[in-house]
mmCIF file with all atom_site columns, C-alpha atoms in Angstrom:
data_model
loop_
_atom_site.group_PDB
_atom_site.id
_atom_site.type_symbol
_atom_site.label_atom_id
_atom_site.label_alt_id
_atom_site.label_comp_id
_atom_site.label_asym_id
_atom_site.label_entity_id
_atom_site.label_seq_id
_atom_site.pdbx_PDB_ins_code
_atom_site.Cartn_x
_atom_site.Cartn_y
_atom_site.Cartn_z
_atom_site.occupancy
_atom_site.B_iso_or_equiv
_atom_site.pdbx_formal_charge
_atom_site.auth_seq_id
_atom_site.auth_comp_id
_atom_site.auth_asym_id
_atom_site.auth_atom_id
_atom_site.pdbx_PDB_model_num
ATOM 1  C CA . MET A 1 1  ? -155.170 -121.916 17.550 1.00 88.00 ? 19  MET A CA 1
ATOM 2  C CA . ARG A 1 2  ? -156.824 -124.839 19.238 1.00 92.00 ? 20  ARG A CA 1
ATOM 3  C CA . PHE A 1 3  ? -156.572 -126.862 16.140 1.00 94.00 ? 21  PHE A CA 1
ATOM 4  C CA . SER A 1 4  ? -153.396 -125.678 14.144 1.00 96.00 ? 22  SER A CA 1
ATOM 5  C CA . PRO A 1 5  ? -149.874 -125.312 15.123 1.00 97.00 ? 23  PRO A CA 1
ATOM 6  C CA . ILE A 1 6  ? -149.499 -122.234 13.118 1.00 96.00 ? 24  ILE A CA 1
ATOM 7  C CA . LEU A 1 7  ? -152.063 -119.247 12.793 1.00 94.00 ? 25  LEU A CA 1
ATOM 8  C CA . GLY A 1 8  ? -151.491 -116.484 10.144 1.00 92.00 ? 26  GLY A CA 1
ATOM 9  C CA . ILE A 1 9  ? -152.650 -113.109 10.609 1.00 92.00 ? 27  ILE A CA 1
ATOM 10 C CA . PHE A 1 10 ? -152.041 -110.777 7.590  1.00 87.00 ? 28  PHE A CA 1
ATOM 11 C CA . GLY A 1 11 ? -153.635 -107.600 6.340  1.00 82.00 ? 29  GLY A CA 1
ATOM 12 C CA . HIS A 1 12 ? -152.805 -104.161 5.440  1.00 81.00 ? 30  HIS A CA 1
ATOM 13 C CA . ARG A 1 13 ? -150.343 -102.124 7.368  1.00 80.00 ? 31  ARG A CA 1
ATOM 14 C CA . GLN A 1 14 ? -151.131 -100.074 10.382 1.00 81.00 ? 32  GLN A CA 1
ATOM 15 C CA . VAL A 1 15 ? -154.253 -102.035 11.266 1.00 82.00 ? 33  VAL A CA 1
ATOM 16 C CA . GLY A 1 16 ? -153.219 -103.256 14.762 1.00 83.00 ? 34  GLY A CA 1
ATOM 17 C CA . LYS A 1 17 ? -151.603 -106.810 14.078 1.00 87.00 ? 35  LYS A CA 1
ATOM 18 C CA . SER A 1 18 ? -148.366 -106.080 15.815 1.00 86.00 ? 36  SER A CA 1
ATOM 19 C CA . THR A 1 19 ? -149.962 -104.287 18.686 1.00 86.00 ? 37  THR A CA 1
ATOM 20 C CA . PHE A 1 20 ? -152.637 -106.993 19.325 1.00 88.00 ? 38  PHE A CA 1
ATOM 21 C CA . THR A 1 21 ? -150.318 -109.947 18.924 1.00 88.00 ? 39  THR A CA 1
ATOM 22 C CA . SER A 1 22 ? -147.499 -108.431 21.108 1.00 88.00 ? 40  SER A CA 1
ATOM 23 C CA . SER A 1 23 ? -150.144 -107.932 23.824 1.00 87.00 ? 41  SER A CA 1
ATOM 24 C CA . VAL A 1 24 ? -151.038 -111.576 24.023 1.00 87.00 ? 42  VAL A CA 1
ATOM 25 C CA . THR A 1 25 ? -147.676 -113.350 24.616 1.00 91.00 ? 43  THR A CA 1
ATOM 26 C CA . ASP A 1 26 ? -144.277 -112.806 26.130 1.00 91.00 ? 44  ASP A CA 1
ATOM 27 C CA . SER A 1 27 ? -142.611 -114.489 23.121 1.00 95.00 ? 45  SER A CA 1
ATOM 28 C CA . TYR A 1 28 ? -143.006 -111.778 20.441 1.00 96.00 ? 46  TYR A CA 1
ATOM 29 C CA . TYR A 1 29 ? -140.335 -111.320 17.774 1.00 96.00 ? 47  TYR A CA 1
ATOM 30 C CA . THR A 1 30 ? -140.592 -108.816 14.787 1.00 95.00 ? 48  THR A CA 1
ATOM 31 C CA . LEU A 1 31 ? -138.385 -109.347 11.867 1.00 95.00 ? 49  LEU A CA 1
ATOM 32 C CA . ASP A 1 32 ? -138.280 -105.513 11.428 1.00 93.00 ? 50  ASP A CA 1
ATOM 33 C CA . ASP A 1 33 ? -135.606 -105.792 14.096 1.00 96.00 ? 51  ASP A CA 1
ATOM 34 C CA . ARG A 1 34 ? -132.221 -106.538 12.237 1.00 96.00 ? 52  ARG A CA 1
ATOM 35 C CA . GLU A 1 35 ? -130.719 -108.410 15.102 1.00 97.00 ? 53  GLU A CA 1
ATOM 36 C CA . THR A 1 36 ? -133.745 -110.860 15.214 1.00 97.00 ? 54  THR A CA 1
ATOM 37 C CA . ARG A 1 37 ? -133.790 -111.205 11.492 1.00 96.00 ? 55  ARG A CA 1
ATOM 38 C CA . GLU A 1 38 ? -129.949 -112.081 11.409 1.00 96.00 ? 56  GLU A CA 1
ATOM 39 C CA . ARG A 1 39 ? -130.342 -114.757 14.234 1.00 96.00 ? 57  ARG A CA 1
ATOM 40 C CA . LEU A 1 40 ? -133.076 -116.371 12.266 1.00 96.00 ? 58  LEU A CA 1
ATOM 41 C CA . LYS A 1 41 ? -131.235 -116.211 9.000  1.00 95.00 ? 59  LYS A CA 1
ATOM 42 C CA . ALA A 1 42 ? -128.155 -117.761 10.586 1.00 96.00 ? 60  ALA A CA 1
ATOM 43 C CA . ASP A 1 43 ? -129.829 -120.689 11.970 1.00 96.00 ? 61  ASP A CA 1
ATOM 44 C CA . PRO A 1 44 ? -133.800 -120.975 11.577 1.00 96.00 ? 62  PRO A CA 1
ATOM 45 C CA . LYS A 1 45 ? -133.972 -124.256 13.202 1.00 94.00 ? 63  LYS A CA 1
ATOM 46 C CA . ARG A 1 46 ? -132.197 -123.089 16.485 1.00 96.00 ? 64  ARG A CA 1
ATOM 47 C CA . PHE A 1 47 ? -134.228 -119.789 16.406 1.00 96.00 ? 65  PHE A CA 1
ATOM 48 C CA . LEU A 1 48 ? -137.386 -121.620 16.498 1.00 96.00 ? 66  LEU A CA 1
ATOM 49 C CA . LEU A 1 49 ? -136.164 -123.846 19.306 1.00 94.00 ? 67  LEU A CA 1
ATOM 50 C CA . THR A 1 50 ? -135.046 -120.872 21.579 1.00 94.00 ? 68  THR A CA 1
ATOM 51 C CA . CYS A 1 51 ? -138.065 -118.556 21.108 1.00 92.00 ? 69  CYS A CA 1
ATOM 52 C CA . GLY A 1 52 ? -139.542 -119.207 24.299 1.00 89.00 ? 70  GLY A CA 1
ATOM 53 C CA . THR A 1 53 ? -143.224 -120.447 25.227 1.00 91.00 ? 71  THR A CA 1
ATOM 54 C CA . ALA A 1 54 ? -146.223 -120.700 23.070 1.00 93.00 ? 72  ALA A CA 1
ATOM 55 C CA . PRO A 1 55 ? -147.623 -118.857 21.429 1.00 95.00 ? 73  PRO A CA 1
ATOM 56 C CA . ILE A 1 56 ? -144.665 -117.452 19.753 1.00 96.00 ? 74  ILE A CA 1
ATOM 57 C CA . VAL A 1 57 ? -145.439 -114.553 17.492 1.00 96.00 ? 75  VAL A CA 1
ATOM 58 C CA . ILE A 1 58 ? -143.202 -113.816 14.551 1.00 96.00 ? 76  ILE A CA 1
ATOM 59 C CA . ASP A 1 59 ? -144.223 -110.466 13.153 1.00 94.00 ? 77  ASP A CA 1
ATOM 60 C CA . GLU A 1 60 ? -143.485 -109.546 9.485  1.00 93.00 ? 78  GLU A CA 1
ATOM 61 C CA . CYS A 1 61 ? -142.631 -113.119 8.696  1.00 93.00 ? 79  CYS A CA 1
ATOM 62 C CA . GLN A 1 62 ? -142.663 -112.421 4.986  1.00 90.00 ? 80  GLN A CA 1
ATOM 63 C CA . VAL A 1 63 ? -139.363 -110.505 4.876  1.00 91.00 ? 81  VAL A CA 1
ATOM 64 C CA . GLU A 1 64 ? -137.397 -113.967 5.774  1.00 93.00 ? 82  GLU A CA 1
ATOM 65 C CA . PRO A 1 65 ? -138.284 -116.732 3.168  1.00 92.00 ? 83  PRO A CA 1
ATOM 66 C CA . ASP A 1 66 ? -136.031 -119.189 5.085  1.00 92.00 ? 84  ASP A CA 1
ATOM 67 C CA . LEU A 1 67 ? -138.379 -119.304 8.035  1.00 95.00 ? 85  LEU A CA 1
ATOM 68 C CA . PHE A 1 68 ? -141.096 -121.278 6.231  1.00 96.00 ? 86  PHE A CA 1
ATOM 69 C CA . PRO A 1 69 ? -139.329 -124.352 5.566  1.00 97.00 ? 87  PRO A CA 1
ATOM 70 C CA . ALA A 1 70 ? -137.900 -124.387 9.222  1.00 97.00 ? 88  ALA A CA 1
ATOM 71 C CA . LEU A 1 71 ? -141.545 -123.955 10.537 1.00 97.00 ? 89  LEU A CA 1
ATOM 72 C CA . LYS A 1 72 ? -142.739 -126.649 8.320  1.00 96.00 ? 90  LYS A CA 1
ATOM 73 C CA . GLU A 1 73 ? -140.085 -129.121 9.676  1.00 97.00 ? 91  GLU A CA 1
ATOM 74 C CA . HIS A 1 74 ? -140.583 -127.878 13.406 1.00 96.00 ? 92  HIS A CA 1
ATOM 75 C CA . VAL A 1 75 ? -144.443 -128.530 13.328 1.00 96.00 ? 93  VAL A CA 1
ATOM 76 C CA . ARG A 1 76 ? -143.990 -131.830 11.595 1.00 96.00 ? 94  ARG A CA 1
ATOM 77 C CA . ILE A 1 77 ? -141.818 -133.029 14.514 1.00 95.00 ? 95  ILE A CA 1
ATOM 78 C CA . HIS A 1 78 ? -143.720 -131.029 17.370 1.00 94.00 ? 96  HIS A CA 1
ATOM 79 C CA . LYS A 1 79 ? -147.369 -131.688 16.591 1.00 90.00 ? 97  LYS A CA 1
ATOM 80 C CA . LYS A 1 80 ? -148.861 -129.455 19.149 1.00 95.00 ? 98  LYS A CA 1
ATOM 81 C CA . PRO A 1 81 ? -151.568 -126.842 18.186 1.00 96.00 ? 99  PRO A CA 1
ATOM 82 C CA . GLY A 1 82 ? -151.156 -123.160 19.007 1.00 95.00 ? 100 GLY A CA 1
ATOM 83 C CA . GLN A 1 83 ? -147.414 -122.936 18.671 1.00 96.00 ? 101 GLN A CA 1
ATOM 84 C CA . PHE A 1 84 ? -146.971 -119.993 16.397 1.00 97.00 ? 102 PHE A CA 1
ATOM 85 C CA . VAL A 1 85 ? -148.779 -116.998 15.178 1.00 96.00 ? 103 VAL A CA 1
ATOM 86 C CA . LEU A 1 86 ? -147.156 -115.279 12.034 1.00 96.00 ? 104 LEU A CA 1
ATOM 87 C CA . THR A 1 87 ? -148.194 -111.890 10.965 1.00 94.00 ? 105 THR A CA 1
ATOM 88 C CA . GLY A 1 88 ? -147.339 -109.857 7.711  1.00 90.00 ? 106 GLY A CA 1
ATOM 89 C CA . SER A 1 89 ? -148.510 -107.042 5.764  1.00 83.00 ? 107 SER A CA 1
ATOM 90 C CA . VAL A 1 90 ? -148.500 -108.519 2.273  1.00 65.00 ? 108 VAL A CA 1
ATOM 91 C CA . ARG A 1 91 ? -150.122 -111.977 1.036  1.00 56.00 ? 109 ARG A CA 1
ATOM 92 C CA . PHE A 1 92 ? -147.525 -114.521 1.592  1.00 50.00 ? 110 PHE A CA 1
ATOM 93 C CA . THR A 1 93 ? -148.487 -116.290 -1.702 1.00 55.00 ? 111 THR A CA 1
ATOM 94 C CA . SER A 1 94 ? -147.890 -113.059 -3.771 1.00 56.00 ? 112 SER A CA 1
ATOM 95 C CA . ARG A 1 95 ? -144.346 -112.757 -3.030 1.00 54.00 ? 113 ARG A CA 1
ATOM 96 C CA . LYS A 1 96 ? -141.908 -114.257 -5.772 1.00 58.00 ? 114 LYS A CA 1
ATOM 97 C CA . ALA A 1 97 ? -139.363 -115.355 -3.012 1.00 53.00 ? 115 ALA A CA 1
#
């Protein structure tokens, strides 16, 4: 996290990713929550700007593909390390979407 704006943590279900990441920040969002997912889908750029203080954890990030272009643009503009931690239970590259 000292070198990159985004850190990815992914692996099998039920191994403690959510438990660990939710314990290290006050800015924890899970896309398992329908309301959070809908806010992100409605305006990804605004969602990222209003998330709170870093590190911002976005759990189960793979369920919302629109997140990734918004993150890419956000970190292009805001070049600070340690901004986001993304977690997921599947390999991001293995999803067709």
